[in-house]
XYZ file of C-alpha atoms in Angstrom:
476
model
C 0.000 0.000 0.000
C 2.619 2.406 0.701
C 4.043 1.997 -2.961
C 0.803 2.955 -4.202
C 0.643 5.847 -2.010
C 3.804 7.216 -3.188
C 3.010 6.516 -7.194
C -0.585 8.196 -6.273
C 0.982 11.357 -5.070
C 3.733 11.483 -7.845
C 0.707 11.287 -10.212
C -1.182 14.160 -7.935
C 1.655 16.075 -8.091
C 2.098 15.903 -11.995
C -1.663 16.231 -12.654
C -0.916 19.605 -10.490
C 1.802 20.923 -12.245
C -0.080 20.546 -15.604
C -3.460 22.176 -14.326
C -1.257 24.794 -13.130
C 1.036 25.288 -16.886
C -2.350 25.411 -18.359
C -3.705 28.045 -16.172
C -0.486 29.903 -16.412
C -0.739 29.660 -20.368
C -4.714 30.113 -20.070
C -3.864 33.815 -18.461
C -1.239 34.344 -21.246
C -3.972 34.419 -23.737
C -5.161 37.765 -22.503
C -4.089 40.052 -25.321
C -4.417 44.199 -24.611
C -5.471 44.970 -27.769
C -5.588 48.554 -28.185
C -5.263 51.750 -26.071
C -8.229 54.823 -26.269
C -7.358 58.202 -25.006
C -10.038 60.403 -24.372
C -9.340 64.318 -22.817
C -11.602 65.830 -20.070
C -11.966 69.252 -18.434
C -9.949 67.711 -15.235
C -8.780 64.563 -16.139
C -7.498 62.067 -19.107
C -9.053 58.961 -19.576
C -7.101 55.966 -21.151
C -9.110 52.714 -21.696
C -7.402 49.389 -22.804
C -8.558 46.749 -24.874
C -8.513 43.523 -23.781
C -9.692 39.867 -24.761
C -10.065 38.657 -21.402
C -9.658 39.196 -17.761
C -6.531 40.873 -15.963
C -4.910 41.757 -12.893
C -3.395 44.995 -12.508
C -1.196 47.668 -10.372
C -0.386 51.497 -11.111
C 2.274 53.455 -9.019
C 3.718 56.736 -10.125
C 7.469 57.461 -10.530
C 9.152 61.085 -10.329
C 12.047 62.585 -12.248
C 10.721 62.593 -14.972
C 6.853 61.980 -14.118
C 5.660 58.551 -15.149
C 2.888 56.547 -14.237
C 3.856 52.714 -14.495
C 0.665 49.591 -15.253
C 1.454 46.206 -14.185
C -0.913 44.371 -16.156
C -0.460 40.565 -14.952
C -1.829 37.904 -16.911
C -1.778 40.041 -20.207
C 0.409 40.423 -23.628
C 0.489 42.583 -25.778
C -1.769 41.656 -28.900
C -1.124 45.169 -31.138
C 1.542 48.356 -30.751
C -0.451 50.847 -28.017
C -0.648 53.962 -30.198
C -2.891 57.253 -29.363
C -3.109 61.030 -29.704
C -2.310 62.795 -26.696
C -2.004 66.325 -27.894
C -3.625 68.738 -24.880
C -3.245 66.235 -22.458
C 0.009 65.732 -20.163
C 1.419 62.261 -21.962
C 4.179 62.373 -23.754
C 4.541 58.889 -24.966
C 3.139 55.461 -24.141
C 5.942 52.412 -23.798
C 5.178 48.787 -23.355
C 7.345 45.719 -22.501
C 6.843 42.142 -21.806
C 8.540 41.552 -17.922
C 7.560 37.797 -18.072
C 5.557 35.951 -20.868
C 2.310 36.739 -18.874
C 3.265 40.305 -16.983
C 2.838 43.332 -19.497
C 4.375 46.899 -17.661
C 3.480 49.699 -19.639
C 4.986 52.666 -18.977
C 3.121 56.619 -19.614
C 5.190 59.449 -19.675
C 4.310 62.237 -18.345
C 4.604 66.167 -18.860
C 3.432 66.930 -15.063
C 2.335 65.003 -12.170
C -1.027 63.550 -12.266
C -3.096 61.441 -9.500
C -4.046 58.067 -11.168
C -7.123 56.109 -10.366
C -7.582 52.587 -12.280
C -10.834 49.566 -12.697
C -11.320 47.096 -14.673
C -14.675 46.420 -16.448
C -16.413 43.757 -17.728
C -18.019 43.289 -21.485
C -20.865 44.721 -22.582
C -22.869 45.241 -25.323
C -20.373 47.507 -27.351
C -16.899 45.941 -25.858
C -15.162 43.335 -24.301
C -13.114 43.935 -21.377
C -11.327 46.967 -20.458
C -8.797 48.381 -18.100
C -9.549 52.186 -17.025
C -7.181 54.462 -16.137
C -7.791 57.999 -15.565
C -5.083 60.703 -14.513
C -6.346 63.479 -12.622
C -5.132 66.912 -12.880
C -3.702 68.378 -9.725
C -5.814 71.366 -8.831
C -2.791 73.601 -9.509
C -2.023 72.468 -12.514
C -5.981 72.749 -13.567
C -7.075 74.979 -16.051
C -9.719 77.280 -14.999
C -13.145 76.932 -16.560
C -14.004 78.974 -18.804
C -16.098 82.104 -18.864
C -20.166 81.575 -19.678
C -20.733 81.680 -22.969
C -21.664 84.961 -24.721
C -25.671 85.877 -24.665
C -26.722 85.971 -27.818
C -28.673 89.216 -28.107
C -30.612 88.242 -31.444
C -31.569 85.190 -30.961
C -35.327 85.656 -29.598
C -36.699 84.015 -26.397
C -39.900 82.828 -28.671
C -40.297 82.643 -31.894
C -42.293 86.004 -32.836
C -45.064 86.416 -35.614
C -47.042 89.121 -37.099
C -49.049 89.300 -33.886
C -46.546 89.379 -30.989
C -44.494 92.183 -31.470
C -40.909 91.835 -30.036
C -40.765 93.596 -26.591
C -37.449 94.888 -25.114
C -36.842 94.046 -21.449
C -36.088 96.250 -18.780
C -32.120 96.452 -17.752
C -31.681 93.849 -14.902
C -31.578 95.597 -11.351
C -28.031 95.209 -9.828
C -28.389 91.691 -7.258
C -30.426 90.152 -8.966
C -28.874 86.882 -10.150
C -29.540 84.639 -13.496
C -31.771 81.185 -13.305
C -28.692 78.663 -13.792
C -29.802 75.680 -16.356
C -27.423 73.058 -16.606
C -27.886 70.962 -19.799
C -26.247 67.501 -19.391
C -25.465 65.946 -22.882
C -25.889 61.753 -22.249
C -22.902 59.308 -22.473
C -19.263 60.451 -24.006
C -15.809 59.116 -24.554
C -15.554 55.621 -24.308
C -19.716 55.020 -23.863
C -21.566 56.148 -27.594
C -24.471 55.181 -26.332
C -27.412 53.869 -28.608
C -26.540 54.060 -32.538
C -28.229 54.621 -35.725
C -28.329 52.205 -38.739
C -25.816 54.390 -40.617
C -23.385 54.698 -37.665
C -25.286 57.780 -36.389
C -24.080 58.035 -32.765
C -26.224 58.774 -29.470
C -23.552 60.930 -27.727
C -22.605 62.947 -30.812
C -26.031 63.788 -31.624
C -27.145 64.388 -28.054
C -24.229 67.102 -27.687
C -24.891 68.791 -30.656
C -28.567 69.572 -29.276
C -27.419 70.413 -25.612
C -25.299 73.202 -27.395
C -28.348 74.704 -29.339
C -29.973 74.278 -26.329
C -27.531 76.399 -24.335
C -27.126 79.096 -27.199
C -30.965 79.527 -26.878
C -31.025 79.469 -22.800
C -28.204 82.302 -23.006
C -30.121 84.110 -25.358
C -33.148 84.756 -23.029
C -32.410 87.624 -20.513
C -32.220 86.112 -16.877
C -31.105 82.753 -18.046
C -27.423 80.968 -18.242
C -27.093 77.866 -19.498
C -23.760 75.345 -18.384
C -23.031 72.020 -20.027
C -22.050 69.051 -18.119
C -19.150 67.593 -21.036
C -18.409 70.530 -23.597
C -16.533 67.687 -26.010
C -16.482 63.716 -26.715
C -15.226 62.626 -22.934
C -16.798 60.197 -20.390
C -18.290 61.394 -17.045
C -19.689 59.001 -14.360
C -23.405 59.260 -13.960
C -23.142 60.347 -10.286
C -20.300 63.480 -11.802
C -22.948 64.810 -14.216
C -25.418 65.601 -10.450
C -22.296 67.012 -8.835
C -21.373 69.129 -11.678
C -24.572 70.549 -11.831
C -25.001 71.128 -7.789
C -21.208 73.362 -8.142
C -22.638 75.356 -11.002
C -25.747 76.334 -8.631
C -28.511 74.317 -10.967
C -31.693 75.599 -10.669
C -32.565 73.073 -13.144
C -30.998 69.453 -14.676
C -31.583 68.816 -18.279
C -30.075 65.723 -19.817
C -30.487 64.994 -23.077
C -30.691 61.547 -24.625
C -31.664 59.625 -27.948
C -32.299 56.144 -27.227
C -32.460 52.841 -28.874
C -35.495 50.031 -28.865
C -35.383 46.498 -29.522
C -38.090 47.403 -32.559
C -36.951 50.060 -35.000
C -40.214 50.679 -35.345
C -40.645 52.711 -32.207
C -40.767 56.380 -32.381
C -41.492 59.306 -30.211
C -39.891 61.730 -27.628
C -40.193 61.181 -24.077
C -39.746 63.282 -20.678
C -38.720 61.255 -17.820
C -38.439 61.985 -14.014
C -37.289 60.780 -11.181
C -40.063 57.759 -9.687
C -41.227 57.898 -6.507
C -39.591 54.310 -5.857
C -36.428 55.955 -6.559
C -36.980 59.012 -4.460
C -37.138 57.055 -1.767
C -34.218 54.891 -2.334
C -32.082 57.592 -3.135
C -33.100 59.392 0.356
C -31.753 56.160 2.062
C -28.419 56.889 0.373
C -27.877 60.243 1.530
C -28.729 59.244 5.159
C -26.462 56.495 4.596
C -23.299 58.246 3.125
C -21.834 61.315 5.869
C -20.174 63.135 3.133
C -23.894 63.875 1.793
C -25.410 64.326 5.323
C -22.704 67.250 5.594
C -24.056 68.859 2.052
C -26.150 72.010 1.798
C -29.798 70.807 0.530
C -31.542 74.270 -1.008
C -34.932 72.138 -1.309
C -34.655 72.244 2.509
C -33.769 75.879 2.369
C -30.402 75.357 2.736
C -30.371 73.507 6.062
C -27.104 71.902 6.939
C -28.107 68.084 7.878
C -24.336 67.280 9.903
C -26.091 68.461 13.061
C -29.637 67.164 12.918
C -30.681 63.352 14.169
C -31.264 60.716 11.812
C -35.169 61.198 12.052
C -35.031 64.850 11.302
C -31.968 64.788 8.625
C -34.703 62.114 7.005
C -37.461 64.610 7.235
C -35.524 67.284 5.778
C -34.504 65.609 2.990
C -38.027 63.880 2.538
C -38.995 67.486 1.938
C -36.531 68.367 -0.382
C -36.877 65.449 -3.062
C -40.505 65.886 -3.117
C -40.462 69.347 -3.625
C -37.907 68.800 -6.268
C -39.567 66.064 -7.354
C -43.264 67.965 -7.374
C -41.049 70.804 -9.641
C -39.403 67.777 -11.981
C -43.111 67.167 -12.671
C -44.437 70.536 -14.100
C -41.522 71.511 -15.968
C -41.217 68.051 -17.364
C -44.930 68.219 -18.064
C -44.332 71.518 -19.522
C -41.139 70.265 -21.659
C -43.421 67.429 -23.349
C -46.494 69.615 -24.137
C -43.542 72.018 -26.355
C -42.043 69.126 -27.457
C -45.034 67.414 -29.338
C -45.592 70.681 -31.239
C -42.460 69.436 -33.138
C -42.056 65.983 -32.914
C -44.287 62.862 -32.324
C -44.457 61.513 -28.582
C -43.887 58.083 -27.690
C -45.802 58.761 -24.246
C -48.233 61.910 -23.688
C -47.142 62.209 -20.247
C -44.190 62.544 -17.514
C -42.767 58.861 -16.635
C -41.026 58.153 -13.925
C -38.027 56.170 -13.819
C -35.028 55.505 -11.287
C -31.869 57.176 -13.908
C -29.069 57.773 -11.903
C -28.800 61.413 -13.098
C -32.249 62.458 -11.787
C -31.589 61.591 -8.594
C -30.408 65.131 -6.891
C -32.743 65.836 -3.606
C -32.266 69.903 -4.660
C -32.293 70.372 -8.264
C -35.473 69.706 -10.211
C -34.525 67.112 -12.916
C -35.434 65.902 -15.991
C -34.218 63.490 -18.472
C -35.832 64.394 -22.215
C -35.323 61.323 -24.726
C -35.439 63.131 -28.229
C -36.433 60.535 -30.304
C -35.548 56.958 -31.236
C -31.676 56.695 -33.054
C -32.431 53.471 -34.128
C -35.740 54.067 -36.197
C -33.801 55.114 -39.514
C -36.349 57.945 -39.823
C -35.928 59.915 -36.405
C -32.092 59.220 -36.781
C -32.365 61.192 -39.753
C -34.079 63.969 -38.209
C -32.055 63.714 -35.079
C -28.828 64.366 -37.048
C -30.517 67.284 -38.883
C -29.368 70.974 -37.523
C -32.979 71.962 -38.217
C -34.513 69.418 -36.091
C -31.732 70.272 -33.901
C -32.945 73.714 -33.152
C -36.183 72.781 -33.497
C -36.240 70.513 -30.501
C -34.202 72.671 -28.522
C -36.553 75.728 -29.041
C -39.845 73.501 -27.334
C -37.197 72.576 -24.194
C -36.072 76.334 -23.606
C -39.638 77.148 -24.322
C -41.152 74.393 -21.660
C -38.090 75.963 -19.144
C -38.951 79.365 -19.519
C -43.167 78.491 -19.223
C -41.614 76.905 -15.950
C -39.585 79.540 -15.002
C -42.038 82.231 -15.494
C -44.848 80.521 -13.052
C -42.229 79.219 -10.590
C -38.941 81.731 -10.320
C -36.094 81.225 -7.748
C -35.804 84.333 -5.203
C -33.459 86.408 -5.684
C -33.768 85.912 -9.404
C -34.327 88.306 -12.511
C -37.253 86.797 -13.260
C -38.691 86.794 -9.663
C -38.125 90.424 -9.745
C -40.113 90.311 -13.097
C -42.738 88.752 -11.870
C -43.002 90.591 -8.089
C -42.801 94.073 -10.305
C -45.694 93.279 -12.509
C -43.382 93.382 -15.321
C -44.152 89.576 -16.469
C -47.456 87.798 -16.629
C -48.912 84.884 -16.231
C -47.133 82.122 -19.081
C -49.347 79.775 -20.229
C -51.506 77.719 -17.844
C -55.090 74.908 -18.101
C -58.239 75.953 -17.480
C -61.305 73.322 -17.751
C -64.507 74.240 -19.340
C -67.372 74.590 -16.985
C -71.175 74.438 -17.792
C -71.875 77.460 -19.278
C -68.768 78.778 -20.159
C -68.260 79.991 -23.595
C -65.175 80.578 -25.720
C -65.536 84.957 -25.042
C -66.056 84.443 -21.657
C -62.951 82.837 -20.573
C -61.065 84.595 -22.995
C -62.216 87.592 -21.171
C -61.535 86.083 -17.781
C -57.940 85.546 -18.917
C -57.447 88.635 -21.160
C -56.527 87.111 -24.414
C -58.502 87.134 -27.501
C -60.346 84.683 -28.384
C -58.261 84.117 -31.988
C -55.368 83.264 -29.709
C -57.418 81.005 -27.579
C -58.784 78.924 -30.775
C -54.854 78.921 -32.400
C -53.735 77.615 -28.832
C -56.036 75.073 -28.806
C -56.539 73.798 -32.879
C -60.237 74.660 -32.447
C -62.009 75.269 -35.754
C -64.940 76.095 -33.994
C -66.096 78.167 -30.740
C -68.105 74.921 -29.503
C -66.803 73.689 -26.319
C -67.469 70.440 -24.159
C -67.795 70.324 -20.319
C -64.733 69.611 -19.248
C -62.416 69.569 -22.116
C -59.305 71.225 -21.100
C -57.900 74.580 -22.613
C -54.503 75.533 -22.967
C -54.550 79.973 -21.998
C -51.725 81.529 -23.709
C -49.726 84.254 -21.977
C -47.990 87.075 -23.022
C -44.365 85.987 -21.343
C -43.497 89.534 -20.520
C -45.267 92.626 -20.080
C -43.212 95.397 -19.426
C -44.854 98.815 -17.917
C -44.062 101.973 -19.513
């Protein structure tokens, strides 16, 4: 028996050492393939390639700057070759320390703080290794200045019967409503696509630009971008960029894809109630957020209150902001299916990441389906472009006009009975006629029929009337 024993474990031990040479040469087989390089405000991105899981270290090195990547288990499949003009690599080296370890080796103009993942495939790639290198804050550019109001570019567009009306100067202290317009995916994530390669991230930013060059071109209104170019920004970045800039308001803009390219239609989204609640469990949760400023609460610290009242407070908040995500959203749509078909004739409420900021009203607009070939089309077209981003600045400033911040241009407006009423419902009640609520509301009855498509004066109990508003009246 003890022969066997011994010729048992020789054959254990040679069974081992050939699991374990396959395994070794299994790991071998993951090839980085390529290298992307993508440039940020703060930060450069570089995403590699790969055909299969990896391992990996980073640790920086000084005189000269480099940042070294141990990528264990890896070769390399392909030379690693990218622009980096405005960004602080010089080069990009690569060399094989064993048959399975891969160092690679970025040069560096400056010092940069490194942070690295890995990620798994999905739909549009296989697996990647992330690294981003973080500007240090002295070495960060500053941001640059707010884009330049464009004087001619009307709030509304203006016909034959709204004469163009010049605003009063704005009173000294009185600040602008801040709209942040958050242009969906970037960099490394496209997004949904098109059937001729039309791209959801390209198109998306092209409209959040229109949309800010109309914003800044109504007095009382600047308009930020989250991404101002083709680079990635974590879904929880886009909320935080927004709360620095002061957001009265989140916009992000998408163009989704459907299983069937038959589907068509824009969409407004905000945030569910489901996810309202969740996302107040997080804050509790996480003491950097307790610490933040929530405005919906009117700027009550939460560091110092008990868990019970912090939970109150911000209770408050994300259903006031929630309450406001609502009407403007509601408003948003109603502008939007003047140019564009709807896929859904009301708000819905979903749990997107991006919407969920307890003190900044938020709304995701969808602009249409990039995979029907016919809204792709019109999504890529400059006209549609402008088209869509006139009904969202129009369904903001309806918003805007009813609801103003304090402390606001438009509040001051409004308080100095130098802006009416914007448009608003009214429902028909037995015995109303078309003159009298025109009369009641002070429009013409001509404005009230265009509002509404009526070909007629009839009316129905209860039908619903949309009362157009002159958006500013300004006292001589």
């Amino acid at each position: 028996m003890m022969g066997f024993g011994m010729r048992f474990r020789a054959v254990v031990a040679v069974v081992g050492m050939l699991l374990t040479a396959l395994a070794v040469d299994a790991v071998a087989q993951t090839k980085v393939s390529s290298v992307r390089l993508w440039r940020a405000p703060d930060n450069t991105r570089l995403v590699f390639d790969l055909t299969g899981p990896v391992q990996h270290s980073v640790f920086t090195l000084t005189a000269p700057d480099r940042l070294v990547i141990d990528i264990n288990g890896a070769s390399l499949g392909a030379p690693l070759t990218a622009a980096t003009a405005n960004t602080p690599i010089t080069a990009i080296r690569s060399a094989q320390r064993t048959p399975t370890d891969l160092r690679v080796v970025i040069d560096l103009k400056k010092a940069v703080t490194p942070k690295s993942f890995t990620l798994t495939p999905n739909a549009q790639y296989g697996n990647r290794l992330v690294v981003d290198l973080f500007d240090n804050p002295a070495d960060a550019a500053p941001p640059p200045p707010p884009p330049t109001k464009v004087a001619t570019v009307p709030a509304v567009p203006v016909t034959p019967t709204e004469p163009a009306l010049k605003l009063p100067p704005m009173p000294s202290g009185k600040r602008d409503i801040i709209v942040v317009i958050d242009a969906g995916h970037g960099g490394e994530d496209p997004g949904a696509s098109g059937s001729r390669g039309q791209r959801e991230k390209d198109v998306v930013l092209s409209i959040a630009r229109e949309l800010q060059r109309q914003v800044n071109g109504m007095k009382g209104f600047r308009a930020e971008l989250t991404r101002t170019g083709d680079y990635f920004i974590p879904l929880r970045g886009r909320t935080e960029i927004a709360r620095k800039k002061g957001a009265d308001l989140f916009v992000s803009i998408h163009a989704d894809a459907a299983p069937s390219k038959a589907a068509f239609g824009a969409s407004v989204f905000a945030l569910s109630d489901r996810g309202a609640t969740s996302e107040t469990a997080r804050w509790l949760a996480d003491s950097e957020n307790r610490s933040d400023l929530i405005g919906g609460a009117g700027n009550v610290s939460l560091d110092d209150k008990d868990r019970m009242l912090a939970g109150v407070l911000l209770d408050l908040s994300m259903t006031a902001s929630l309450t406001s995500s609502l009407n403007v959203g509601q408003k948003v749509l109603s502008n939007i299916g003047r140019v564009t078909p709807l896929h859904k004739r009301r708000v819905e409420q979903a749990g997107f990441m991006v919407l969920k900021s307890p003190d900044i009203p938020s709304i995701l607009v969808e602009t249409g389906f990039i995979s029907n070939a016919n809204e792709a089309s019109k999504l890529t077209s400059s006209s549609h472009q402008q088209a869509l981003a006139r009904s969202i600045s129009s369904g903001v400033r309806q918003f805007f006009q009813q609801n103003p911040p304090p402390g606001t241009y438009i509040a001051w407006l409004r308080d100095s009975g130098k802006i009416a009423q914007g448009p608003r419902d009214h429902r028909v009640n037995p015995g109303e006629t078309l003159a009298m609520i025109a009369v009641r509301y002070q429009v013409s009855p001509a404005s009230l029929r265009s509002a509404n498509n009526l070909k007629s004066d009839d009316l129905k109990i209860g039908q619903t009337l949309t009362i157009p508003g002159n958006d500013v009246v300004v006292k001589q």
